[in-house]
Short mmCIF file of C-alpha atoms in Angstrom, two decimals:
data_model
loop_
_atom_site.label_atom_id
_atom_site.label_comp_id
_atom_site.label_asym_id
_atom_site.label_seq_id
_atom_site.Cartn_x
_atom_site.Cartn_y
_atom_site.Cartn_z
CA MET A 28 27.34 4.65 -18.85
CA LEU A 29 25.11 1.64 -18.40
CA ALA A 30 21.45 1.96 -19.28
CA LEU A 31 18.22 0.13 -18.60
CA LEU A 32 16.31 -0.75 -21.74
CA PHE A 33 12.63 -1.47 -22.15
CA CYS A 34 11.77 -4.43 -24.37
CA SER A 35 8.13 -5.40 -24.99
CA GLY A 36 7.07 -3.68 -21.78
CA ALA A 37 9.59 -5.53 -19.63
CA LEU A 38 12.72 -4.14 -18.08
CA ALA A 39 15.93 -5.71 -19.30
CA ALA A 40 19.21 -5.00 -17.59
CA CYS A 41 21.94 -4.43 -20.16
CA GLU A 42 25.49 -5.03 -18.82
CA GLY A 43 24.35 -3.77 -15.41
CA ALA A 44 21.53 -2.03 -13.61
CA GLY A 45 20.57 1.58 -13.45
CA GLY A 46 23.20 3.77 -15.08
CA VAL A 47 22.11 7.20 -16.33
CA SER A 48 22.79 8.41 -19.85
CA GLU A 49 24.32 11.78 -20.60
CA ASP A 50 21.09 13.19 -22.06
CA SER A 51 18.82 11.84 -19.32
CA GLY A 52 17.64 15.23 -18.07
CA ALA A 53 18.32 14.20 -14.48
CA PRO A 54 17.71 16.86 -11.81
CA SER A 55 21.45 17.18 -11.09
CA GLU A 56 21.99 18.35 -14.67
CA GLN A 57 19.41 21.11 -14.31
CA THR A 58 19.42 23.16 -11.11
CA HIS A 59 20.82 21.11 -8.23
CA LYS A 60 24.29 21.71 -6.88
CA ARG A 61 26.72 19.21 -5.37
CA PHE A 62 26.91 18.47 -1.65
CA ASP A 63 30.29 16.78 -1.44
CA GLY A 64 30.86 14.83 1.76
CA ALA A 65 27.21 15.00 2.87
CA THR A 66 25.33 11.99 4.24
CA LEU A 67 21.59 11.50 3.82
CA ARG A 68 20.56 9.86 7.09
CA ILE A 69 17.34 7.84 6.83
CA LEU A 70 15.37 6.41 9.76
CA GLY A 71 13.07 3.57 8.76
CA LYS A 72 11.43 0.27 9.59
CA ASN A 73 13.27 -2.51 11.34
CA PRO A 74 13.40 -5.59 9.08
CA ASP A 75 11.80 -7.63 11.87
CA HIS A 76 8.61 -5.61 11.36
CA GLY A 77 8.73 -4.57 7.73
CA PRO A 78 9.41 -5.78 4.20
CA SER A 79 12.87 -6.90 3.17
CA GLU A 80 12.95 -3.97 0.74
CA ALA A 81 12.66 -1.41 3.57
CA ALA A 82 16.44 -0.99 3.68
CA ARG A 83 17.29 -2.49 0.27
CA GLN A 84 15.38 0.20 -1.62
CA TRP A 85 17.83 2.78 -0.24
CA ILE A 86 21.20 1.06 0.09
CA GLY A 87 20.94 -1.72 -2.49
CA ASP A 88 22.03 -5.34 -2.37
CA GLU A 89 24.46 -6.48 -5.03
CA GLU A 90 25.45 -9.64 -3.13
CA THR A 91 22.13 -11.47 -3.59
CA LYS A 92 22.40 -13.01 -7.03
CA GLY A 93 19.56 -12.19 -9.36
CA ASN A 94 18.05 -9.52 -7.11
CA LEU A 95 17.32 -6.77 -9.63
CA ILE A 96 15.81 -4.46 -7.01
CA GLY A 97 19.01 -4.64 -4.97
CA GLU A 98 21.12 -4.00 -8.07
CA VAL A 99 19.12 -0.98 -9.26
CA ALA A 100 18.87 0.48 -5.76
CA GLY A 101 22.63 0.06 -5.41
CA ALA A 102 23.14 1.81 -8.74
CA ARG A 103 20.91 4.67 -7.54
CA ARG A 104 22.95 4.93 -4.34
CA ASP A 105 26.18 5.13 -6.37
CA TRP A 106 24.63 7.64 -8.80
CA LEU A 107 23.60 9.95 -5.96
CA LEU A 108 27.15 9.90 -4.63
CA GLU A 109 28.68 10.48 -8.07
CA GLU A 110 26.29 13.21 -9.21
CA TYR A 111 25.58 14.97 -5.91
CA GLY A 112 28.38 13.89 -3.57
CA ILE A 113 25.78 12.46 -1.15
CA THR A 114 26.16 9.15 0.69
CA ILE A 115 23.01 7.27 1.82
CA GLN A 116 22.89 5.87 5.36
CA TYR A 117 19.89 3.80 6.44
CA THR A 118 19.19 3.19 10.14
CA PRO A 119 16.38 0.85 11.22
CA CYS A 120 14.50 1.64 14.40
CA ASP A 121 14.93 -0.62 17.44
CA ALA A 122 13.81 -4.21 16.87
CA GLU A 123 11.40 -3.94 19.81
CA GLU A 124 9.57 -1.00 18.21
CA TYR A 125 7.08 -1.68 15.41
CA TYR A 126 6.95 1.95 14.24
CA ILE A 127 9.61 4.66 14.08
CA THR A 128 7.43 6.98 16.20
CA GLU A 129 9.16 6.20 19.51
CA GLU A 130 12.59 7.00 18.09
CA VAL A 131 11.23 10.19 16.52
CA ASN A 132 9.81 11.26 19.88
CA ARG A 133 13.19 10.62 21.52
CA GLN A 134 14.92 12.69 18.86
CA MET A 135 12.57 15.63 19.15
CA LEU A 136 12.21 15.70 22.93
CA SER A 137 15.97 15.40 23.39
CA GLY A 138 16.81 18.05 20.83
CA LEU A 139 18.70 15.55 18.68
CA ASN A 140 19.23 15.92 14.95
CA GLU A 141 20.38 12.52 13.75
CA TYR A 142 18.17 11.95 10.68
CA ASP A 143 17.25 13.76 7.48
CA LEU A 144 14.36 11.57 6.31
CA TYR A 145 11.75 9.54 8.15
CA VAL A 146 10.14 6.56 6.37
CA ASP A 147 7.31 4.39 7.70
CA GLY A 148 3.73 3.39 6.95
CA GLN A 149 1.22 6.19 6.46
CA TYR A 150 -0.38 5.69 9.86
CA ALA A 151 2.93 6.22 11.68
CA MET A 152 3.84 9.16 9.46
CA SER A 153 0.46 10.79 10.11
CA GLN A 154 1.06 10.57 13.86
CA ILE A 155 4.50 12.15 13.49
CA ALA A 156 2.96 14.91 11.37
CA ARG A 157 0.15 15.45 13.87
CA ASP A 158 2.73 15.89 16.64
CA GLY A 159 4.29 18.71 14.64
CA TYR A 160 7.54 16.90 13.84
CA LEU A 161 7.49 17.12 10.02
CA LYS A 162 8.04 20.00 7.62
CA ASP A 163 5.45 21.05 5.05
CA LEU A 164 6.94 19.70 1.82
CA ARG A 165 5.21 22.38 -0.24
CA SER A 166 7.30 25.09 1.41
CA LEU A 167 10.77 23.65 0.82
CA PRO A 168 13.51 24.37 -1.76
CA TYR A 169 13.93 22.08 -4.78
CA ILE A 170 10.86 19.95 -4.00
CA ASP A 171 8.07 20.23 -6.58
CA LEU A 172 5.16 17.97 -5.65
CA ASN A 173 3.76 18.38 -9.16
CA ASN A 174 6.56 16.18 -10.47
CA GLU A 175 5.47 12.78 -11.75
CA TRP A 176 7.56 10.89 -9.23
CA TYR A 177 5.27 11.90 -6.36
CA ASP A 178 2.00 10.06 -5.74
CA ARG A 179 -0.68 12.64 -6.53
CA TYR A 180 -3.46 10.52 -5.01
CA CYS A 181 -1.62 10.43 -1.70
CA ILE A 182 -1.06 14.19 -1.85
CA GLU A 183 -4.64 15.05 -2.81
CA ASN A 184 -6.29 12.80 -0.24
CA LEU A 185 -3.98 13.25 2.76
CA SER A 186 -3.03 16.94 2.62
CA VAL A 187 -4.67 19.13 5.25
CA GLY A 188 -5.36 22.78 4.55
CA GLY A 189 -2.95 22.74 1.63
CA LYS A 190 -0.08 21.35 3.72
CA VAL A 191 1.69 18.11 2.79
CA HIS A 192 3.85 16.60 5.52
CA TYR A 193 4.60 13.20 3.99
CA VAL A 194 4.41 11.72 0.54
CA ALA A 195 4.69 8.45 -1.35
CA GLY A 196 6.11 7.97 -4.81
CA ASP A 197 8.90 6.58 -6.93
CA ALA A 198 11.63 7.13 -4.36
CA LEU A 199 10.04 4.08 -2.68
CA ILE A 200 8.93 0.59 -3.64
CA THR A 201 7.45 -0.28 -0.23
CA ASP A 202 4.34 1.68 -1.15
CA ASP A 203 3.30 -0.34 -4.23
CA GLU A 204 3.71 -3.63 -2.34
CA ASN A 205 1.03 -2.66 0.16
CA VAL A 206 -2.07 -2.20 -1.98
CA TYR A 207 -5.00 -4.60 -1.69
CA CYS A 208 -6.03 -6.95 -4.47
CA ILE A 209 -7.86 -10.24 -5.04
CA LEU A 210 -5.93 -13.35 -6.02
CA PHE A 211 -7.78 -16.24 -7.63
CA ASN A 212 -7.04 -19.91 -8.29
CA LYS A 213 -7.02 -20.37 -12.07
CA ASP A 214 -7.36 -24.15 -11.93
CA LEU A 215 -10.45 -24.01 -9.72
CA TYR A 216 -12.07 -21.37 -11.91
CA GLU A 217 -11.50 -23.48 -15.01
CA GLU A 218 -12.20 -26.94 -13.54
CA GLN A 219 -15.43 -25.90 -11.83
CA GLY A 220 -16.71 -24.22 -14.98
CA TYR A 221 -17.38 -20.89 -13.26
CA ALA A 222 -17.00 -19.07 -16.57
CA GLY A 223 -20.37 -20.55 -17.48
CA MET A 224 -21.96 -18.17 -14.97
CA PHE A 225 -20.78 -15.26 -17.10
CA ASP A 226 -21.43 -16.40 -20.68
CA GLY A 227 -18.02 -18.02 -20.92
CA ARG A 228 -16.10 -14.90 -19.92
CA SER A 229 -12.90 -15.06 -17.91
CA LEU A 230 -12.48 -13.04 -14.73
CA TYR A 231 -10.17 -10.73 -16.66
CA ASP A 232 -13.02 -10.17 -19.13
CA LEU A 233 -15.35 -9.32 -16.25
CA VAL A 234 -12.89 -6.70 -15.02
CA ASP A 235 -12.42 -5.20 -18.48
CA ASP A 236 -16.18 -5.12 -19.06
CA GLY A 237 -16.80 -3.42 -15.72
CA ASP A 238 -18.72 -6.44 -14.42
CA TRP A 239 -16.32 -7.60 -11.68
CA THR A 240 -18.60 -6.80 -8.72
CA TYR A 241 -19.50 -7.99 -5.22
CA ASP A 242 -22.32 -10.06 -6.71
CA ALA A 243 -20.08 -11.68 -9.32
CA MET A 244 -17.57 -12.76 -6.68
CA LEU A 245 -20.36 -13.90 -4.35
CA ARG A 246 -21.93 -16.10 -7.05
CA ILE A 247 -18.68 -18.01 -7.39
CA CYS A 248 -18.02 -18.16 -3.65
CA LYS A 249 -21.39 -19.76 -2.95
CA GLU A 250 -20.43 -22.69 -5.18
CA SER A 251 -16.90 -23.09 -3.86
CA TYR A 252 -17.06 -24.68 -0.40
CA SER A 253 -15.73 -28.23 -0.13
CA ASP A 254 -15.12 -30.31 3.00
CA ARG A 255 -11.68 -31.33 1.79
CA ASN A 256 -10.67 -33.31 4.88
CA GLY A 257 -14.07 -34.97 5.28
CA ASN A 258 -14.45 -34.27 9.00
CA GLY A 259 -17.92 -32.78 8.69
CA ARG A 260 -17.02 -29.28 9.89
CA THR A 261 -15.51 -26.14 8.37
CA ASP A 262 -11.84 -25.61 9.18
CA PRO A 263 -8.68 -24.20 7.53
CA GLU A 264 -8.09 -27.49 5.69
CA ASP A 265 -11.30 -27.12 3.67
CA GLY A 266 -11.89 -25.38 0.36
CA PHE A 267 -13.60 -21.98 0.58
CA GLY A 268 -14.87 -19.35 -1.77
CA LEU A 269 -12.91 -16.50 -0.22
CA ILE A 270 -10.17 -15.88 2.37
CA ILE A 271 -10.29 -12.57 4.28
CA ASP A 272 -9.34 -11.02 7.60
CA ASN A 273 -11.31 -8.52 9.71
CA GLY A 274 -9.74 -5.55 7.93
CA CYS A 275 -11.24 -6.69 4.63
CA VAL A 276 -14.61 -5.23 5.63
CA GLN A 277 -13.05 -1.78 5.25
CA VAL A 278 -11.27 -2.83 2.05
CA LEU A 279 -14.50 -3.99 0.43
CA MET A 280 -16.31 -0.83 1.55
CA ALA A 281 -13.58 1.25 -0.11
CA GLY A 282 -13.79 -1.00 -3.16
CA GLY A 283 -17.40 0.12 -3.49
CA GLY A 284 -16.31 3.76 -3.66
CA TYR A 285 -16.92 4.46 0.03
CA GLU A 286 -14.99 7.20 1.82
CA MET A 287 -15.00 7.86 5.55
CA SER A 288 -13.82 11.38 4.86
CA SER A 289 -13.77 13.81 1.96
CA LYS A 290 -12.27 17.25 1.31
CA ASN A 291 -13.98 20.63 1.23
CA GLU A 292 -13.02 23.48 -1.09
CA ASP A 293 -10.41 24.70 1.41
CA ASP A 294 -8.67 21.28 1.45
CA PHE A 295 -9.86 20.42 4.95
CA PRO A 296 -11.30 16.97 5.74
CA GLU A 297 -14.96 16.39 6.48
CA LEU A 298 -16.39 13.15 7.86
CA THR A 299 -18.73 11.09 5.68
CA VAL A 300 -18.73 7.90 7.76
CA PHE A 301 -22.46 7.26 8.00
CA ASN A 302 -25.24 8.14 5.60
CA GLU A 303 -27.93 6.32 3.66
CA LYS A 304 -25.59 5.36 0.84
CA ALA A 305 -22.98 4.06 3.29
CA ALA A 306 -25.59 1.98 5.12
CA SER A 307 -26.74 0.41 1.86
CA LEU A 308 -23.17 -0.40 0.85
CA PHE A 309 -22.44 -1.90 4.26
CA ALA A 310 -25.39 -4.26 3.87
CA GLN A 311 -23.90 -5.50 0.59
CA VAL A 312 -20.45 -6.02 2.09
CA ASP A 313 -21.84 -7.76 5.16
CA ARG A 314 -23.37 -10.46 2.95
CA ILE A 315 -19.80 -11.43 2.03
CA THR A 316 -17.73 -10.87 5.15
CA ASN A 317 -20.08 -12.55 7.62
CA GLU A 318 -20.83 -15.62 5.54
CA LYS A 319 -19.24 -18.43 7.53
CA ALA A 320 -20.31 -21.23 5.18
CA PHE A 321 -17.92 -20.36 2.35
CA VAL A 322 -15.73 -17.50 3.63
CA LEU A 323 -12.62 -18.22 5.73
CA ASN A 324 -11.65 -15.36 8.08
CA SER A 325 -8.08 -15.69 9.36
CA ASP A 326 -9.01 -13.73 12.50
CA ARG A 327 -11.64 -16.34 13.40
CA ILE A 328 -9.88 -19.66 12.96
CA GLY A 329 -8.17 -19.67 16.38
CA THR A 330 -4.84 -21.20 15.36
CA THR A 331 -1.41 -20.05 16.51
CA SER A 332 -0.38 -18.85 13.05
CA PRO A 333 -3.61 -17.81 11.33
CA TYR A 334 -2.07 -15.78 8.51
CA GLY A 335 0.34 -18.55 7.64
CA ASP A 336 -2.47 -21.10 7.78
CA VAL A 337 -4.76 -19.26 5.37
CA GLU A 338 -1.87 -18.53 3.02
CA LYS A 339 -1.10 -22.26 3.01
CA ASN A 340 -4.76 -22.99 2.33
CA PHE A 341 -4.69 -20.84 -0.79
CA GLY A 342 -1.18 -21.98 -1.72
CA ASP A 343 -2.27 -25.62 -1.58
CA GLY A 344 -4.99 -24.82 -4.12
CA LEU A 345 -7.98 -25.29 -1.82
CA THR A 346 -9.73 -21.90 -2.05
CA THR A 347 -10.89 -19.84 -5.02
CA PHE A 348 -10.29 -16.21 -3.92
CA TYR A 349 -7.81 -14.61 -1.50
CA MET A 350 -8.11 -10.95 -0.52
CA THR A 351 -4.62 -9.77 0.35
CA LYS A 352 -1.93 -7.23 -0.59
CA LEU A 353 0.36 -7.33 -3.61
CA ASN A 354 3.28 -8.35 -1.40
CA SER A 355 1.67 -11.81 -1.16
CA LEU A 356 2.64 -12.44 -4.78
CA SER A 357 6.21 -13.17 -3.70
CA GLU A 358 5.20 -15.34 -0.74
CA LEU A 359 3.03 -17.55 -2.92
CA ARG A 360 5.91 -18.42 -5.21
CA LYS A 361 6.88 -21.10 -2.69
CA TYR A 362 3.87 -23.08 -3.97
CA PRO A 363 5.13 -24.09 -7.45
CA ASP A 364 1.98 -26.02 -8.35
CA LEU A 365 -0.35 -23.09 -7.70
CA ARG A 366 -1.66 -21.26 -10.77
CA PHE A 367 -3.10 -17.96 -9.60
CA GLY A 368 -4.16 -14.68 -11.15
CA VAL A 369 -4.52 -11.10 -9.93
CA LEU A 370 -7.69 -8.98 -9.87
CA PRO A 371 -8.69 -5.61 -8.41
CA VAL A 372 -11.03 -5.40 -5.44
CA PRO A 373 -14.55 -5.79 -6.88
CA LYS A 374 -16.91 -2.86 -7.38
CA ALA A 375 -20.25 -2.53 -5.62
CA SER A 376 -22.07 -2.62 -8.96
CA ALA A 377 -21.40 -2.45 -12.69
CA ALA A 378 -22.60 1.17 -12.63
CA GLN A 379 -19.61 2.21 -10.51
CA GLU A 380 -17.15 3.95 -12.81
CA VAL A 381 -13.79 2.81 -11.45
CA TYR A 382 -12.24 0.05 -9.36
CA CYS A 383 -10.91 1.26 -5.99
CA ASN A 384 -8.02 -0.52 -4.28
CA SER A 385 -7.12 0.49 -0.73
CA ALA A 386 -3.59 1.28 0.29
CA ALA A 387 -2.91 -0.38 3.65
CA PRO A 388 -2.35 2.54 6.09
CA LEU A 389 -0.15 0.56 8.49
CA HIS A 390 2.26 -0.59 5.79
CA PHE A 391 1.99 1.63 2.69
CA SER A 392 5.20 3.66 3.04
CA ALA A 393 5.59 7.42 2.98
CA ILE A 394 8.49 9.86 3.43
CA GLY A 395 8.74 12.98 5.58
CA ILE A 396 11.45 15.52 6.46
CA PRO A 397 12.10 16.22 10.17
CA LEU A 398 11.10 19.62 11.45
CA ASN A 399 14.45 20.28 13.14
CA ILE A 400 16.81 20.24 10.15
CA ALA A 401 17.72 23.52 8.46
CA GLY A 402 20.27 25.35 6.34
CA GLU A 403 22.64 23.39 4.13
CA GLU A 404 21.44 20.11 5.61
CA LEU A 405 17.83 20.87 4.64
CA GLU A 406 18.89 21.95 1.17
CA MET A 407 20.83 18.72 0.70
CA THR A 408 17.89 16.61 1.89
CA CYS A 409 15.43 18.27 -0.47
CA ALA A 410 17.77 17.97 -3.43
CA ALA A 411 18.41 14.31 -2.61
CA LEU A 412 14.70 13.51 -2.29
CA GLU A 413 13.98 15.03 -5.70
CA ALA A 414 16.89 13.16 -7.25
CA LEU A 415 15.92 9.83 -5.65
CA GLY A 416 12.35 10.29 -6.84
CA TRP A 417 13.45 11.05 -10.39
CA TYR A 418 15.80 8.06 -10.52
CA GLY A 419 13.12 5.88 -8.96
CA ARG A 420 10.64 6.83 -11.66
CA GLU A 421 13.15 6.18 -14.44
CA TYR A 422 14.67 2.94 -13.15
CA LEU A 423 13.72 1.61 -9.69
CA THR A 424 9.93 1.57 -10.06
CA PRO A 425 10.08 -0.02 -13.54
CA ALA A 426 12.50 -2.64 -12.21
CA TYR A 427 10.09 -3.44 -9.42
CA VAL A 428 6.74 -3.25 -11.20
CA GLU A 429 7.70 -4.50 -14.65
CA THR A 430 10.20 -7.15 -13.67
CA THR A 431 9.61 -8.22 -10.07
CA LEU A 432 5.84 -7.86 -9.75
CA LYS A 433 4.92 -8.79 -13.29
CA LEU A 434 7.54 -11.11 -14.76
CA LYS A 435 8.68 -12.96 -11.66
CA ARG A 436 5.48 -13.21 -9.66
CA VAL A 437 2.67 -13.69 -12.18
CA GLU A 438 2.35 -15.90 -15.24
CA ALA A 439 0.15 -14.08 -17.76
CA PRO A 440 0.05 -10.68 -19.49
CA GLU A 441 -3.52 -10.29 -18.24
CA ASP A 442 -2.20 -10.35 -14.68
CA ALA A 443 0.35 -7.67 -15.53
CA ALA A 444 -2.46 -5.50 -16.87
CA MET A 445 -4.43 -6.07 -13.66
CA ILE A 446 -1.45 -4.93 -11.58
CA ASP A 447 -1.32 -1.72 -13.60
CA LEU A 448 -5.04 -1.19 -13.04
CA ILE A 449 -4.67 -1.78 -9.29
CA LEU A 450 -1.73 0.59 -8.86
CA ASN A 451 -3.40 3.26 -10.99
CA ASN A 452 -6.62 3.09 -8.96
CA ARG A 453 -5.41 2.97 -5.38
CA VAL A 454 -7.27 4.99 -2.80
CA PHE A 455 -6.41 6.72 0.46
CA ASP A 456 -8.71 7.90 3.23
CA ALA A 457 -7.55 10.49 5.77
CA ALA A 458 -9.97 9.19 8.43
CA THR A 459 -8.30 5.77 8.46
CA VAL A 460 -4.74 7.03 7.97
CA TYR A 461 -5.01 9.48 10.89
CA ASN A 462 -7.18 6.97 12.77
CA TRP A 463 -9.55 9.63 14.10
CA GLY A 464 -11.79 7.98 16.66
CA GLY A 465 -10.40 4.55 15.80
CA MET A 466 -11.59 4.74 12.18
CA LEU A 467 -8.65 2.61 11.02
CA SER A 468 -10.31 -0.47 12.53
CA PHE A 469 -13.91 0.77 12.87
CA PHE A 470 -15.38 -1.83 10.53
CA ASN A 471 -13.42 -4.72 12.07
CA GLN A 472 -16.03 -4.98 14.83
CA PHE A 473 -18.66 -6.13 12.36
CA ALA A 474 -16.58 -9.13 11.37
CA LEU A 475 -16.29 -10.35 14.95
CA THR A 476 -19.74 -9.89 16.51
CA GLN A 477 -23.37 -10.53 15.73
CA SER A 478 -24.10 -6.81 15.80
CA ARG A 479 -24.92 -5.22 12.44
CA ASP A 480 -25.99 -1.84 13.82
CA PHE A 481 -23.75 0.44 11.76
CA ALA A 482 -25.70 3.56 12.78
CA SER A 483 -25.38 2.95 16.54
CA ALA A 484 -21.72 1.99 16.26
CA TRP A 485 -21.01 5.28 14.50
CA GLU A 486 -23.09 7.29 16.97
CA THR A 487 -21.01 5.88 19.82
CA VAL A 488 -17.72 7.25 18.43
CA ALA A 489 -18.92 10.19 16.30
CA ASN A 490 -18.11 12.96 18.78
CA LYS A 491 -14.68 11.51 19.55
CA THR A 492 -13.90 11.13 15.86
CA MET A 493 -14.95 14.69 15.00
CA ALA A 494 -12.99 16.10 17.95
CA GLU A 495 -9.79 14.28 16.95
CA MET A 496 -10.17 15.36 13.33
CA GLN A 497 -10.60 18.98 14.44
CA GLU A 498 -7.57 18.67 16.71
CA THR A 499 -5.49 17.59 13.70
CA ILE A 500 -6.80 20.51 11.64
CA ASP A 501 -6.04 22.95 14.46
CA LYS A 502 -2.48 21.66 14.82
CA PHE A 503 -1.84 22.02 11.09
CA THR A 504 -3.24 25.54 10.91
CA LYS A 505 -1.84 27.16 14.05
#
């Protein structure tokens, strides 16, 4: 059979993509039986509202020349059929529906049983779980959430009372794409002599030394504004220190180690939205996100295509830093003259032990199993999910991270190391994922108004937030 070989940390396809060797230790060679003639029916994102890999990660794409992800996913599809007798069928939700939740509601309320797996962003999956439409993955045959191909951070942070209704991991690649990072313009950093602020150290050195902080980024940003078009006013054609959107307030708060919720000893969430430490951290973040002189906020510029405009600004080499998700690495390849690097979200201070990179709740994908499947169909689904996760860990994730993210989208080994750091230090917060009391966008308000009264804003929604959190707990424990 064909095999994927690792060479100097990069994935090389030898003769083909994704075959499994005889001594691979794959799940099918251990305890799983065959399910000849079965079809694994997956409901997921419509390509109009999701990444191109939403379907490709399941069914492959051998027709697009040079698309390693499509080749490896296609090999996984064929392997599942050969080893288990299971065919994969992917169905996108209606193009008019951003999330799969409406189709799930139709299925459940009509007593239909047309899908075996649901896949969408964590926010949508949390709503489906809250409505009681997903099985507890810890109670199912074959599935062992201790296996390395499941995302333990997702499990630990988003379980409720020991129950896990959806999970991310190596069966997917549309989770890794949707983690926040900072991109920086290498030419501007070098030409402007910013390294002189840090004793000649590069930004990669700052990260490695634990000194990549709010203050370090702010020092550079303050020196970065340039009226590039000479019209005497700030606009998207100028050079800025940093590009953000309203949601980046929350991302920077999380980067400083902030959590809107934590877990008690019984694995139930508790709210930690406002306290003295949170207020102090917010004051630090606010210095960055509400600085109009050298920070460009895409939600403020008032153009018809704000996200495209700020991406073009960075792509044209005008701005030093761009806070975005890893999926922007592919979009920026259309700017061949741009030399950019990848960094984690900065820490609040050098004393903070680890970098924290938020997973985007609306887009970071997760998988759940519908409540209404049972018997042989349920057994087949569980076996398939384990097998897809194992294969993903062995072949699909390396093909994506090592080859697509690292070799095709960045230029230096330091950037590859930063991607590893980002993916190994991603964070999840149940309060934002479940959106209790509107916590998903709670901090957005501070990027749009003159109000800085964090305490009063929290007091206004505290009772609603606590009630909705308790409602979720009650539904999961009844």
